[in-house]
mmCIF file of C-alpha atoms and ligand atoms in Angstrom:
data_model
loop_
_atom_site.group_PDB
_atom_site.id
_atom_site.type_symbol
_atom_site.label_atom_id
_atom_site.label_comp_id
_atom_site.label_asym_id
_atom_site.label_seq_id
_atom_site.Cartn_x
_atom_site.Cartn_y
_atom_site.Cartn_z
ATOM 1 C CA MET A 192 -1.438 -19.446 17.587
ATOM 2 C CA THR A 193 -4.106 -17.697 15.595
ATOM 3 C CA GLU A 194 -3.218 -14.387 17.237
ATOM 4 C CA THR A 195 0.468 -14.629 16.336
ATOM 5 C CA ARG A 196 -0.331 -15.574 12.767
ATOM 6 C CA LYS A 197 -2.759 -12.714 12.506
ATOM 7 C CA ASP A 198 -0.149 -10.233 13.742
ATOM 8 C CA GLU A 199 2.456 -11.538 11.343
ATOM 9 C CA ALA A 200 0.071 -11.195 8.451
ATOM 10 C CA GLU A 201 -0.672 -7.593 9.313
ATOM 11 C CA ALA A 202 2.783 -6.307 10.160
ATOM 12 C CA SER A 203 4.298 -5.059 6.936
ATOM 13 C CA ILE A 204 4.391 -1.549 5.579
ATOM 14 C CA VAL A 205 2.759 1.383 7.291
ATOM 15 C CA ASP A 206 1.726 4.027 4.754
ATOM 16 C CA LEU A 207 1.209 7.514 6.129
ATOM 17 C CA LEU A 208 -1.257 10.037 4.823
ATOM 18 C CA GLU A 209 0.311 13.300 3.633
ATOM 19 C CA TYR A 210 -0.453 15.171 6.859
ATOM 20 C CA GLN A 211 0.989 12.359 8.980
ATOM 21 C CA GLY A 212 4.061 12.414 6.761
ATOM 22 C CA LYS A 213 4.407 16.165 7.254
ATOM 23 C CA GLN A 214 4.088 15.832 11.013
ATOM 24 C CA PHE A 215 6.722 13.070 10.839
ATOM 25 C CA PHE A 216 9.005 15.378 8.809
ATOM 26 C CA ALA A 217 8.440 18.261 11.218
ATOM 27 C CA ARG A 218 9.803 16.146 14.083
ATOM 28 C CA TYR A 219 13.122 16.050 12.213
ATOM 29 C CA GLY A 220 13.106 19.780 11.569
ATOM 30 C CA ILE A 221 12.023 19.694 7.931
ATOM 31 C CA PRO A 222 10.023 22.843 7.091
ATOM 32 C CA VAL A 223 6.387 22.190 6.220
ATOM 33 C CA SER A 224 3.362 24.499 6.083
ATOM 34 C CA ASP A 225 1.256 25.159 9.153
ATOM 35 C CA GLY A 226 -1.965 23.183 8.940
ATOM 36 C CA GLU A 227 -4.450 20.823 10.522
ATOM 37 C CA ALA A 228 -6.524 17.795 9.537
ATOM 38 C CA THR A 229 -10.285 17.496 9.835
ATOM 39 C CA SER A 230 -13.331 15.638 8.526
ATOM 40 C CA ASP A 231 -15.669 18.554 8.995
ATOM 41 C CA THR A 232 -16.390 21.486 6.663
ATOM 42 C CA GLU A 233 -16.944 24.132 9.332
ATOM 43 C CA GLU A 234 -13.868 22.993 11.208
ATOM 44 C CA ALA A 235 -11.964 23.334 7.934
ATOM 45 C CA VAL A 236 -12.995 26.994 7.808
ATOM 46 C CA ALA A 237 -11.932 27.493 11.428
ATOM 47 C CA ILE A 238 -8.510 25.977 10.641
ATOM 48 C CA ALA A 239 -8.196 28.221 7.581
ATOM 49 C CA GLU A 240 -8.909 31.296 9.732
ATOM 50 C CA ARG A 241 -6.194 30.214 12.136
ATOM 51 C CA VAL A 242 -3.447 29.431 9.558
ATOM 52 C CA GLY A 243 -4.429 32.437 7.433
ATOM 53 C CA TYR A 244 -5.632 32.768 3.819
ATOM 54 C CA PRO A 245 -4.864 31.796 1.173
ATOM 55 C CA VAL A 246 -5.048 28.137 2.163
ATOM 56 C CA VAL A 247 -4.828 24.844 0.317
ATOM 57 C CA VAL A 248 -7.516 22.225 0.952
ATOM 58 C CA LYS A 249 -5.984 18.794 0.386
ATOM 59 C CA ALA A 250 -7.577 15.342 0.194
ATOM 60 C CA GLN A 251 -5.866 12.842 2.493
ATOM 61 C CA VAL A 252 -5.860 9.503 0.704
ATOM 62 C CA HIS A 253 -3.319 6.752 0.181
ATOM 63 C CA THR A 254 -2.696 7.588 -3.464
ATOM 64 C CA GLY A 255 -0.883 10.237 -5.469
ATOM 65 C CA GLY A 256 -2.161 12.407 -8.292
ATOM 66 C CA ARG A 257 -4.651 14.117 -5.996
ATOM 67 C CA GLY A 258 -4.067 17.460 -7.661
ATOM 68 C CA LYS A 259 -5.153 16.187 -11.074
ATOM 69 C CA ALA A 260 -8.151 14.436 -9.529
ATOM 70 C CA GLY A 261 -9.477 17.661 -7.995
ATOM 71 C CA GLY A 262 -8.286 16.803 -4.488
ATOM 72 C CA VAL A 263 -6.009 19.852 -4.017
ATOM 73 C CA LYS A 264 -7.637 23.298 -4.159
ATOM 74 C CA LEU A 265 -6.593 26.824 -3.253
ATOM 75 C CA ALA A 266 -9.024 28.971 -1.268
ATOM 76 C CA GLU A 267 -8.774 32.751 -0.806
ATOM 77 C CA ASN A 268 -11.564 33.109 1.729
ATOM 78 C CA ALA A 269 -14.046 31.247 3.939
ATOM 79 C CA ASP A 270 -16.628 30.779 1.169
ATOM 80 C CA GLU A 271 -14.105 29.183 -1.168
ATOM 81 C CA CYS A 272 -12.730 27.065 1.661
ATOM 82 C CA ARG A 273 -16.222 25.808 2.488
ATOM 83 C CA VAL A 274 -16.966 24.948 -1.154
ATOM 84 C CA HIS A 275 -13.691 23.077 -1.627
ATOM 85 C CA ALA A 276 -13.988 21.231 1.689
ATOM 86 C CA THR A 277 -17.523 20.158 0.795
ATOM 87 C CA ASN A 278 -16.495 18.997 -2.656
ATOM 88 C CA ILE A 279 -13.346 17.175 -1.596
ATOM 89 C CA LEU A 280 -14.830 15.329 1.398
ATOM 90 C CA GLY A 281 -16.450 12.222 -0.081
ATOM 91 C CA LEU A 282 -14.621 12.589 -3.381
ATOM 92 C CA ASP A 283 -13.500 9.291 -4.919
ATOM 93 C CA ILE A 284 -9.843 9.425 -5.973
ATOM 94 C CA LYS A 285 -8.817 6.243 -7.764
ATOM 95 C CA GLY A 286 -11.098 4.184 -5.551
ATOM 96 C CA HIS A 287 -10.119 5.984 -2.342
ATOM 97 C CA VAL A 288 -12.979 7.929 -0.799
ATOM 98 C CA VAL A 289 -11.794 11.082 0.979
ATOM 99 C CA GLU A 290 -12.681 11.065 4.681
ATOM 100 C CA ILE A 291 -10.000 13.468 5.925
ATOM 101 C CA ILE A 292 -8.834 16.801 4.516
ATOM 102 C CA TRP A 293 -5.770 18.798 5.469
ATOM 103 C CA ILE A 294 -5.912 22.585 5.450
ATOM 104 C CA GLU A 295 -2.610 24.429 5.281
ATOM 105 C CA HIS A 296 -1.444 27.939 4.622
ATOM 106 C CA ALA A 297 -0.737 28.220 0.874
ATOM 107 C CA SER A 298 2.842 28.721 -0.279
ATOM 108 C CA ASP A 299 4.172 30.833 -3.132
ATOM 109 C CA ILE A 300 6.108 28.623 -5.494
ATOM 110 C CA ALA A 301 9.110 29.682 -7.590
ATOM 111 C CA GLU A 302 10.236 26.171 -8.537
ATOM 112 C CA GLU A 303 9.144 22.592 -7.895
ATOM 113 C CA TYR A 304 11.682 19.805 -7.243
ATOM 114 C CA TYR A 305 11.585 16.123 -6.358
ATOM 115 C CA ALA A 306 13.454 14.386 -3.528
ATOM 116 C CA SER A 307 13.326 10.879 -2.072
ATOM 117 C CA PHE A 308 15.189 8.170 -0.178
ATOM 118 C CA THR A 309 14.447 4.495 -0.532
ATOM 119 C CA LEU A 310 16.253 1.191 -0.307
ATOM 120 C CA ASP A 311 17.933 -0.119 -3.437
ATOM 121 C CA ARG A 312 17.627 -3.825 -2.666
ATOM 122 C CA ALA A 313 19.737 -4.937 -5.617
ATOM 123 C CA ALA A 314 22.613 -2.628 -4.640
ATOM 124 C CA LYS A 315 22.076 -3.257 -0.912
ATOM 125 C CA LEU A 316 22.448 0.493 -0.405
ATOM 126 C CA HIS A 317 20.144 3.393 0.273
ATOM 127 C CA LEU A 318 19.215 5.371 -2.813
ATOM 128 C CA GLY A 319 18.552 9.090 -2.891
ATOM 129 C CA MET A 320 16.894 10.690 -5.894
ATOM 130 C CA LEU A 321 16.771 14.396 -6.556
ATOM 131 C CA SER A 322 15.420 16.229 -9.571
ATOM 132 C CA ALA A 323 14.878 19.798 -10.662
ATOM 133 C CA GLU A 324 11.799 18.491 -12.460
ATOM 134 C CA GLY A 325 9.375 18.051 -9.590
ATOM 135 C CA GLY A 326 5.645 18.322 -9.161
ATOM 136 C CA VAL A 327 5.084 15.698 -11.840
ATOM 137 C CA GLU A 328 5.225 11.933 -11.369
ATOM 138 C CA ILE A 329 8.806 10.798 -11.005
ATOM 139 C CA GLU A 330 8.068 7.736 -13.179
ATOM 140 C CA THR A 331 7.309 10.114 -16.042
ATOM 141 C CA VAL A 332 10.578 11.981 -15.511
ATOM 142 C CA ALA A 333 12.457 8.664 -15.297
ATOM 143 C CA GLU A 334 10.975 7.615 -18.612
ATOM 144 C CA GLU A 335 11.115 10.827 -20.593
ATOM 145 C CA ASN A 336 14.174 12.517 -19.170
ATOM 146 C CA PRO A 337 16.177 10.078 -17.006
ATOM 147 C CA ASP A 338 19.189 12.409 -16.919
ATOM 148 C CA ALA A 339 17.094 14.914 -15.002
ATOM 149 C CA ILE A 340 17.279 12.663 -11.918
ATOM 150 C CA ALA A 341 20.455 12.859 -9.828
ATOM 151 C CA ARG A 342 21.002 9.631 -7.896
ATOM 152 C CA ILE A 343 23.153 8.950 -4.890
ATOM 153 C CA HIS A 344 23.882 5.562 -3.350
ATOM 154 C CA ILE A 345 24.515 5.691 0.365
ATOM 155 C CA ASN A 346 26.270 3.064 2.417
ATOM 156 C CA PRO A 347 24.133 2.747 5.558
ATOM 157 C CA VAL A 348 27.239 2.263 7.710
ATOM 158 C CA VAL A 349 28.775 5.522 6.522
ATOM 159 C CA GLY A 350 25.540 7.467 6.238
ATOM 160 C CA LEU A 351 25.013 10.612 4.178
ATOM 161 C CA THR A 352 27.877 13.034 4.681
ATOM 162 C CA GLU A 353 27.285 16.719 4.057
ATOM 163 C CA GLU A 354 30.028 16.660 1.458
ATOM 164 C CA ALA A 355 28.343 13.868 -0.518
ATOM 165 C CA CYS A 356 25.015 15.626 -0.132
ATOM 166 C CA ARG A 357 26.431 18.837 -1.615
ATOM 167 C CA GLU A 358 27.831 17.002 -4.615
ATOM 168 C CA TRP A 359 24.498 15.334 -5.116
ATOM 169 C CA VAL A 360 22.593 18.633 -4.954
ATOM 170 C CA ALA A 361 25.078 20.165 -7.418
ATOM 171 C CA ALA A 362 24.519 17.247 -9.807
ATOM 172 C CA ALA A 363 20.754 17.862 -9.751
ATOM 173 C CA GLU A 364 21.308 21.408 -11.059
ATOM 174 C CA LEU A 365 18.676 23.071 -8.903
ATOM 175 C CA ASN A 366 18.496 26.839 -8.836
ATOM 176 C CA PRO A 367 21.689 27.927 -6.977
ATOM 177 C CA LYS A 368 19.429 29.862 -4.590
ATOM 178 C CA ALA A 369 18.038 26.512 -3.417
ATOM 179 C CA THR A 370 21.398 24.881 -2.644
ATOM 180 C CA GLU A 371 21.690 25.653 1.076
ATOM 181 C CA GLY A 372 18.038 24.928 1.822
ATOM 182 C CA ALA A 373 18.106 21.713 -0.186
ATOM 183 C CA VAL A 374 21.257 20.403 1.530
ATOM 184 C CA ASP A 375 19.738 21.181 4.922
ATOM 185 C CA ILE A 376 16.434 19.444 4.135
ATOM 186 C CA LEU A 377 18.062 16.420 2.500
ATOM 187 C CA MET A 378 20.352 15.834 5.485
ATOM 188 C CA LYS A 379 17.296 15.982 7.773
ATOM 189 C CA LEU A 380 15.264 13.830 5.400
ATOM 190 C CA TYR A 381 17.982 11.163 5.482
ATOM 191 C CA THR A 382 17.914 11.209 9.294
ATOM 192 C CA ALA A 383 14.120 10.893 9.247
ATOM 193 C CA TYR A 384 14.424 7.998 6.798
ATOM 194 C CA THR A 385 16.989 6.039 8.818
ATOM 195 C CA GLU A 386 16.082 6.906 12.420
ATOM 196 C CA GLY A 387 12.381 6.660 11.655
ATOM 197 C CA ASP A 388 12.844 3.211 10.063
ATOM 198 C CA ALA A 389 11.146 4.276 6.855
ATOM 199 C CA ASP A 390 11.090 2.276 3.631
ATOM 200 C CA LEU A 391 10.405 5.401 1.620
ATOM 201 C CA VAL A 392 10.385 9.141 2.192
ATOM 202 C CA GLU A 393 9.418 11.303 -0.755
ATOM 203 C CA ILE A 394 8.857 15.037 -1.167
ATOM 204 C CA ASN A 395 7.155 15.964 -4.421
ATOM 205 C CA PRO A 396 7.161 18.857 -4.822
ATOM 206 C CA LEU A 397 10.020 20.142 -2.734
ATOM 207 C CA ILE A 398 9.637 23.846 -3.453
ATOM 208 C CA LEU A 399 11.840 26.873 -3.720
ATOM 209 C CA LYS A 400 9.868 29.896 -2.596
ATOM 210 C CA PRO A 401 10.387 33.314 -4.222
ATOM 211 C CA THR A 402 11.943 34.324 -0.892
ATOM 212 C CA GLY A 403 14.645 31.671 -1.325
ATOM 213 C CA GLU A 404 13.426 29.207 1.310
ATOM 214 C CA VAL A 405 13.167 25.517 0.505
ATOM 215 C CA HIS A 406 10.089 23.750 1.836
ATOM 216 C CA ALA A 407 8.271 20.379 1.709
ATOM 217 C CA LEU A 408 4.902 20.879 0.009
ATOM 218 C CA ASP A 409 3.908 17.207 -0.092
ATOM 219 C CA ALA A 410 4.942 14.125 1.887
ATOM 220 C CA LYS A 411 4.896 10.448 1.094
ATOM 221 C CA VAL A 412 6.191 8.202 3.861
ATOM 222 C CA SER A 413 6.125 4.419 4.191
ATOM 223 C CA LEU A 414 7.352 3.073 7.498
ATOM 224 C CA ASP A 415 8.688 -0.406 8.101
ATOM 225 C CA GLY A 416 5.914 -2.159 10.026
ATOM 226 C CA ASN A 417 8.432 -4.634 11.420
ATOM 227 C CA ALA A 418 10.196 -1.808 13.268
ATOM 228 C CA THR A 419 7.177 -0.654 15.258
ATOM 229 C CA TYR A 420 8.579 -2.283 18.403
ATOM 230 C CA GLU A 421 11.156 0.503 18.412
ATOM 231 C CA HIS A 422 8.510 3.142 17.755
ATOM 232 C CA PRO A 423 5.474 2.462 19.950
ATOM 233 C CA ASP A 424 3.976 5.777 18.795
ATOM 234 C CA TYR A 425 3.540 4.362 15.278
ATOM 235 C CA GLU A 426 0.441 2.657 16.654
ATOM 236 C CA GLN A 427 -1.313 5.966 15.971
ATOM 237 C CA TYR A 428 -1.203 5.126 12.239
ATOM 238 C CA ASP A 429 -3.207 1.889 12.593
ATOM 239 C CA ALA A 430 -6.534 3.682 12.328
ATOM 240 C CA THR A 431 -5.754 5.241 8.946
ATOM 241 C CA GLN A 432 -4.052 2.277 7.279
ATOM 242 C CA PRO A 433 -5.581 1.486 3.911
ATOM 243 C CA ARG A 434 -7.595 -1.646 4.462
ATOM 244 C CA ASP A 435 -8.107 -4.344 1.905
ATOM 245 C CA GLU A 436 -11.657 -5.294 2.923
ATOM 246 C CA ARG A 437 -11.011 -8.863 1.776
ATOM 247 C CA GLU A 438 -7.942 -9.090 4.017
ATOM 248 C CA ALA A 439 -9.821 -7.620 6.957
ATOM 249 C CA ALA A 440 -12.640 -10.172 6.560
ATOM 250 C CA ALA A 441 -10.180 -13.051 6.176
ATOM 251 C CA HIS A 442 -8.038 -12.040 9.143
ATOM 252 C CA GLU A 443 -11.171 -11.802 11.255
ATOM 253 C CA LYS A 444 -11.780 -15.452 10.466
ATOM 254 C CA GLY A 445 -8.179 -16.275 11.425
ATOM 255 C CA LEU A 446 -7.213 -17.043 7.826
ATOM 256 C CA GLN A 447 -3.809 -16.314 6.340
ATOM 257 C CA TYR A 448 -4.897 -14.222 3.375
ATOM 258 C CA VAL A 449 -3.182 -11.720 1.118
ATOM 259 C CA GLY A 450 -5.246 -9.936 -1.528
ATOM 260 C CA LEU A 451 -3.882 -9.895 -5.103
ATOM 261 C CA ASP A 452 -5.185 -8.384 -8.335
ATOM 262 C CA GLY A 453 -6.181 -11.412 -10.423
ATOM 263 C CA THR A 454 -9.312 -13.462 -11.100
ATOM 264 C CA VAL A 455 -8.472 -16.952 -9.802
ATOM 265 C CA GLY A 456 -9.333 -17.416 -6.126
ATOM 266 C CA VAL A 457 -6.834 -19.714 -4.436
ATOM 267 C CA ILE A 458 -7.310 -21.933 -1.375
ATOM 268 C CA ALA A 459 -4.515 -24.235 -0.234
ATOM 269 C CA ASN A 460 -3.410 -25.941 2.954
ATOM 270 C CA GLY A 461 0.020 -24.826 4.094
ATOM 271 C CA ALA A 462 1.831 -21.593 3.284
ATOM 272 C CA GLY A 463 4.328 -23.327 0.980
ATOM 273 C CA LEU A 464 1.618 -25.016 -1.071
ATOM 274 C CA ALA A 465 -0.409 -21.793 -1.188
ATOM 275 C CA MET A 466 2.618 -19.946 -2.586
ATOM 276 C CA SER A 467 3.231 -22.697 -5.147
ATOM 277 C CA THR A 468 -0.436 -22.498 -6.112
ATOM 278 C CA VAL A 469 -0.146 -18.768 -6.723
ATOM 279 C CA ASP A 470 2.977 -19.460 -8.825
ATOM 280 C CA VAL A 471 1.413 -22.231 -10.871
ATOM 281 C CA VAL A 472 -1.647 -20.098 -11.660
ATOM 282 C CA ASN A 473 0.715 -17.441 -12.983
ATOM 283 C CA GLN A 474 2.767 -20.045 -14.816
ATOM 284 C CA VAL A 475 -0.216 -21.239 -16.875
ATOM 285 C CA GLY A 476 -1.131 -17.694 -17.848
ATOM 286 C CA GLY A 477 -3.640 -16.837 -15.145
ATOM 287 C CA ALA A 478 -3.686 -14.264 -12.385
ATOM 288 C CA PRO A 479 -4.370 -15.230 -8.766
ATOM 289 C CA ALA A 480 -6.885 -13.107 -6.853
ATOM 290 C CA ASN A 481 -5.296 -13.978 -3.534
ATOM 291 C CA PHE A 482 -2.997 -16.077 -1.422
ATOM 292 C CA LEU A 483 -4.947 -18.105 1.140
ATOM 293 C CA ASP A 484 -3.533 -20.705 3.493
ATOM 294 C CA ILE A 485 -6.214 -22.533 5.452
ATOM 295 C CA GLY A 486 -3.581 -24.301 7.513
ATOM 296 C CA GLY A 487 -3.722 -27.896 8.646
ATOM 297 C CA GLY A 488 -7.301 -28.155 9.834
ATOM 298 C CA ALA A 489 -9.311 -28.115 6.625
ATOM 299 C CA ASN A 490 -12.617 -28.757 8.364
ATOM 300 C CA ALA A 491 -15.996 -27.467 7.195
ATOM 301 C CA ASP A 492 -15.816 -24.281 9.297
ATOM 302 C CA VAL A 493 -12.444 -23.243 7.932
ATOM 303 C CA MET A 494 -13.355 -24.220 4.366
ATOM 304 C CA ALA A 495 -16.705 -22.414 4.532
ATOM 305 C CA GLY A 496 -14.960 -19.298 5.865
ATOM 306 C CA ALA A 497 -12.342 -19.447 3.114
ATOM 307 C CA LEU A 498 -14.944 -19.948 0.383
ATOM 308 C CA GLU A 499 -17.038 -17.114 1.764
ATOM 309 C CA VAL A 500 -14.112 -14.668 1.704
ATOM 310 C CA ILE A 501 -13.240 -15.634 -1.862
ATOM 311 C CA ASN A 502 -16.854 -15.635 -3.016
ATOM 312 C CA ASN A 503 -17.234 -12.057 -1.730
ATOM 313 C CA ASP A 504 -14.388 -10.880 -3.976
ATOM 314 C CA PRO A 505 -16.121 -9.574 -7.121
ATOM 315 C CA SER A 506 -12.964 -10.095 -9.218
ATOM 316 C CA VAL A 507 -12.936 -13.857 -8.708
ATOM 317 C CA GLN A 508 -14.083 -15.795 -11.793
ATOM 318 C CA ALA A 509 -12.944 -19.279 -10.743
ATOM 319 C CA ILE A 510 -11.736 -20.932 -7.537
ATOM 320 C CA PHE A 511 -8.840 -23.339 -7.271
ATOM 321 C CA ILE A 512 -8.800 -25.483 -4.117
ATOM 322 C CA ASN A 513 -5.413 -27.155 -3.828
ATOM 323 C CA ILE A 514 -5.115 -29.636 -0.963
ATOM 324 C CA PHE A 515 -2.317 -31.996 -0.148
ATOM 325 C CA GLY A 516 -3.397 -34.216 2.732
ATOM 326 C CA GLY A 517 -0.778 -34.768 5.398
ATOM 327 C CA ILE A 518 -1.990 -34.925 8.948
ATOM 328 C CA THR A 519 -5.313 -33.764 7.548
ATOM 329 C CA ARG A 520 -6.810 -36.752 5.750
ATOM 330 C CA GLY A 521 -8.410 -36.569 2.320
ATOM 331 C CA GLU A 522 -11.875 -37.585 3.470
ATOM 332 C CA GLU A 523 -11.912 -34.885 6.153
ATOM 333 C CA VAL A 524 -11.106 -32.278 3.552
ATOM 334 C CA ALA A 525 -13.712 -33.661 1.149
ATOM 335 C CA ASN A 526 -16.357 -33.633 3.867
ATOM 336 C CA GLY A 527 -15.305 -30.100 4.765
ATOM 337 C CA ILE A 528 -15.772 -28.944 1.184
ATOM 338 C CA ILE A 529 -19.132 -30.716 0.785
ATOM 339 C CA GLU A 530 -20.462 -29.332 4.045
ATOM 340 C CA ALA A 531 -19.148 -25.836 3.314
ATOM 341 C CA MET A 532 -20.823 -25.866 -0.113
ATOM 342 C CA GLY A 533 -24.087 -26.708 1.635
ATOM 343 C CA ARG A 534 -23.687 -23.657 3.874
ATOM 344 C CA VAL A 535 -22.539 -20.964 1.451
ATOM 345 C CA THR A 536 -23.716 -20.470 -2.101
ATOM 346 C CA ILE A 537 -20.651 -20.082 -4.258
ATOM 347 C CA ASP A 538 -20.998 -18.260 -7.572
ATOM 348 C CA PRO A 539 -17.748 -18.985 -9.465
ATOM 349 C CA PRO A 540 -16.910 -22.542 -10.577
ATOM 350 C CA ILE A 541 -14.552 -24.529 -8.341
ATOM 351 C CA VAL A 542 -11.699 -26.796 -9.407
ATOM 352 C CA ILE A 543 -10.350 -29.149 -6.743
ATOM 353 C CA ARG A 544 -7.028 -30.919 -6.646
ATOM 354 C CA LEU A 545 -6.917 -33.378 -3.778
ATOM 355 C CA ASP A 546 -3.819 -35.434 -3.132
ATOM 356 C CA GLY A 547 -1.841 -36.957 -0.271
ATOM 357 C CA THR A 548 -3.113 -38.976 2.687
ATOM 358 C CA ASN A 549 -6.401 -40.773 1.894
ATOM 359 C CA ALA A 550 -6.834 -38.812 -1.327
ATOM 360 C CA ASP A 551 -8.742 -41.704 -2.950
ATOM 361 C CA GLU A 552 -11.272 -41.793 -0.136
ATOM 362 C CA GLY A 553 -11.686 -38.039 -0.394
ATOM 363 C CA ARG A 554 -12.159 -38.098 -4.150
ATOM 364 C CA ALA A 555 -14.746 -40.882 -3.852
ATOM 365 C CA LEU A 556 -16.722 -38.705 -1.438
ATOM 366 C CA LEU A 557 -16.585 -35.725 -3.803
ATOM 367 C CA GLU A 558 -17.450 -37.732 -6.940
ATOM 368 C CA PRO A 559 -21.277 -37.658 -6.558
ATOM 369 C CA HIS A 560 -21.216 -33.880 -6.044
ATOM 370 C CA LEU A 561 -19.307 -33.025 -9.209
ATOM 371 C CA ASN A 562 -20.987 -30.907 -11.872
ATOM 372 C CA ASP A 563 -20.100 -27.946 -14.082
ATOM 373 C CA LYS A 564 -19.636 -25.747 -10.986
ATOM 374 C CA LEU A 565 -17.564 -28.263 -9.015
ATOM 375 C CA MET A 566 -14.763 -30.047 -10.826
ATOM 376 C CA MET A 567 -11.829 -32.224 -9.934
ATOM 377 C CA ALA A 568 -8.456 -32.484 -11.640
ATOM 378 C CA ASP A 569 -5.846 -35.225 -11.384
ATOM 379 C CA ASN A 570 -2.921 -33.007 -10.560
ATOM 380 C CA MET A 571 -1.940 -29.475 -9.616
ATOM 381 C CA LEU A 572 -0.967 -28.329 -13.115
ATOM 382 C CA ASP A 573 -4.171 -29.604 -14.749
ATOM 383 C CA ALA A 574 -6.240 -28.055 -11.999
ATOM 384 C CA ALA A 575 -4.487 -24.704 -12.474
ATOM 385 C CA ARG A 576 -5.043 -24.849 -16.250
ATOM 386 C CA LYS A 577 -8.703 -25.697 -15.781
ATOM 387 C CA ALA A 578 -9.251 -22.907 -13.255
ATOM 388 C CA VAL A 579 -7.470 -20.347 -15.436
ATOM 389 C CA GLU A 580 -9.472 -21.424 -18.475
ATOM 390 C CA LEU A 581 -12.723 -21.062 -16.512
ATOM 391 C CA ALA A 582 -11.649 -17.667 -15.194
ATOM 392 C CA LYS A 583 -10.999 -16.466 -18.727
ATOM 393 C CA GLY A 584 -14.113 -17.985 -20.258
HETATM 394 P P1 GDP B 13 -0.458 15.292 -5.439
HETATM 395 O O1 GDP B 13 -1.103 15.739 -6.692
HETATM 396 O O2 GDP B 13 -1.244 14.186 -4.789
HETATM 397 O O3 GDP B 13 0.978 14.915 -5.601
HETATM 398 O O4 GDP B 13 -0.541 16.523 -4.395
HETATM 399 P P2 GDP B 13 0.492 17.693 -4.096
HETATM 400 O O5 GDP B 13 0.473 17.940 -2.651
HETATM 401 O O6 GDP B 13 1.821 17.394 -4.680
HETATM 402 O O7 GDP B 13 -0.142 18.930 -4.829
HETATM 403 C C1 GDP B 13 -0.276 18.964 -6.224
HETATM 404 C C2 GDP B 13 0.093 20.307 -6.780
HETATM 405 O O8 GDP B 13 -0.719 21.332 -6.232
HETATM 406 C C3 GDP B 13 1.523 20.728 -6.453
HETATM 407 O O9 GDP B 13 2.457 20.194 -7.362
HETATM 408 C C4 GDP B 13 1.417 22.247 -6.561
HETATM 409 O O10 GDP B 13 1.596 22.650 -7.893
HETATM 410 C C5 GDP B 13 -0.010 22.539 -6.146
HETATM 411 N N1 GDP B 13 0.005 23.042 -4.755
HETATM 412 C C6 GDP B 13 -0.054 22.329 -3.612
HETATM 413 N N2 GDP B 13 0.084 23.098 -2.533
HETATM 414 C C7 GDP B 13 0.227 24.361 -2.998
HETATM 415 C C8 GDP B 13 0.459 25.638 -2.366
HETATM 416 O O11 GDP B 13 0.565 25.786 -1.143
HETATM 417 N N3 GDP B 13 0.570 26.714 -3.193
HETATM 418 C C9 GDP B 13 0.504 26.611 -4.545
HETATM 419 N N4 GDP B 13 0.643 27.707 -5.265
HETATM 420 N N5 GDP B 13 0.304 25.447 -5.169
HETATM 421 C C10 GDP B 13 0.182 24.330 -4.421
HETATM 422 MN MN1 MN B 14 2.766 15.479 -4.811
#
């Protein structure tokens, strides 16, 4: 039971690092630069010698904007390569510490474009986006110059026809020299997107070289984690998945936990109640730090584990324990909380809402333990308000 739940919690989106994305593209015939990944400075130099100078040394992290952050550097020779590799390994880019670098032969760039495929859920169609304004964040282009993005909706049953692709490329007004190369790459990119069960494939920049070739200089790929049964080789990406340390710790304890960005730690029994708890915290103006379902057995072990995971999250300013007793009786839950509090020292204040089977007995047990760090509220809404107020204060 625990195993299945754990697997379900972890199977979602598989984000590839740039080099993995490029290797994925290469399998579909999309031109990328020759390169290799490493975590070692001297090996980086050896790779550079093999692919030939000039090379680009690129940080491999699960975030964009690496160039601006100093994570993409050109090197003309071994000395420069060594310096850049040393500087980039260990570099912190938006909270992601670089452990892997990718060294590739540098390309000459005439123009930089943008290309992507993703699912337009509202339209229930695939969406392709292509722009002659690449190399910058597409969100910026969308905001400042939305007409510079040519969009195409694709019916998955029909697929992307070459004719439609040509019209789309024409609408993007790329350099005419890039037309043939762009059509070729976009057709292949669409195949990679559909056959590879990707949620997103993005090339930014897609470049036109002075020689007229079109080439993928960057790669962002998110695969559908629910489709891995069709692609056993996707297991290779497990090791480099970005890990939410909180989620890892929670899953190790067999807890159903999803990390969120807010300040109110949430513990509830049952997935439905946990989701409602997240909603109600939002509804009263707060921001949940997590979703956590402790399931039916709210005993001291489970409660202590849950409190420990939440207590270790530095963003949490208040904890909201929301329990509705069903098969689990109120006094069991209360005893679980009291015992857990004796085992782990919890820093943020806790607000408890206890209702359902034997709630009165449970509340009576908690009563003598209440203080300004452990509070009880009569109902879910009041408890949420109290917790949010404490988190803000
Ligand atoms: P990002 O900043 O994380 O999106 O990383 P990119 O891989 O897109 O690289 C950022 C920028 O570095 C690109 O837009 C290019 O301008 C530049 N760059 C990357 N690779 C090369 C290369 O091979 N040659 C040249 N001349 N510039 C490059
Ligand atoms: Mn890029």
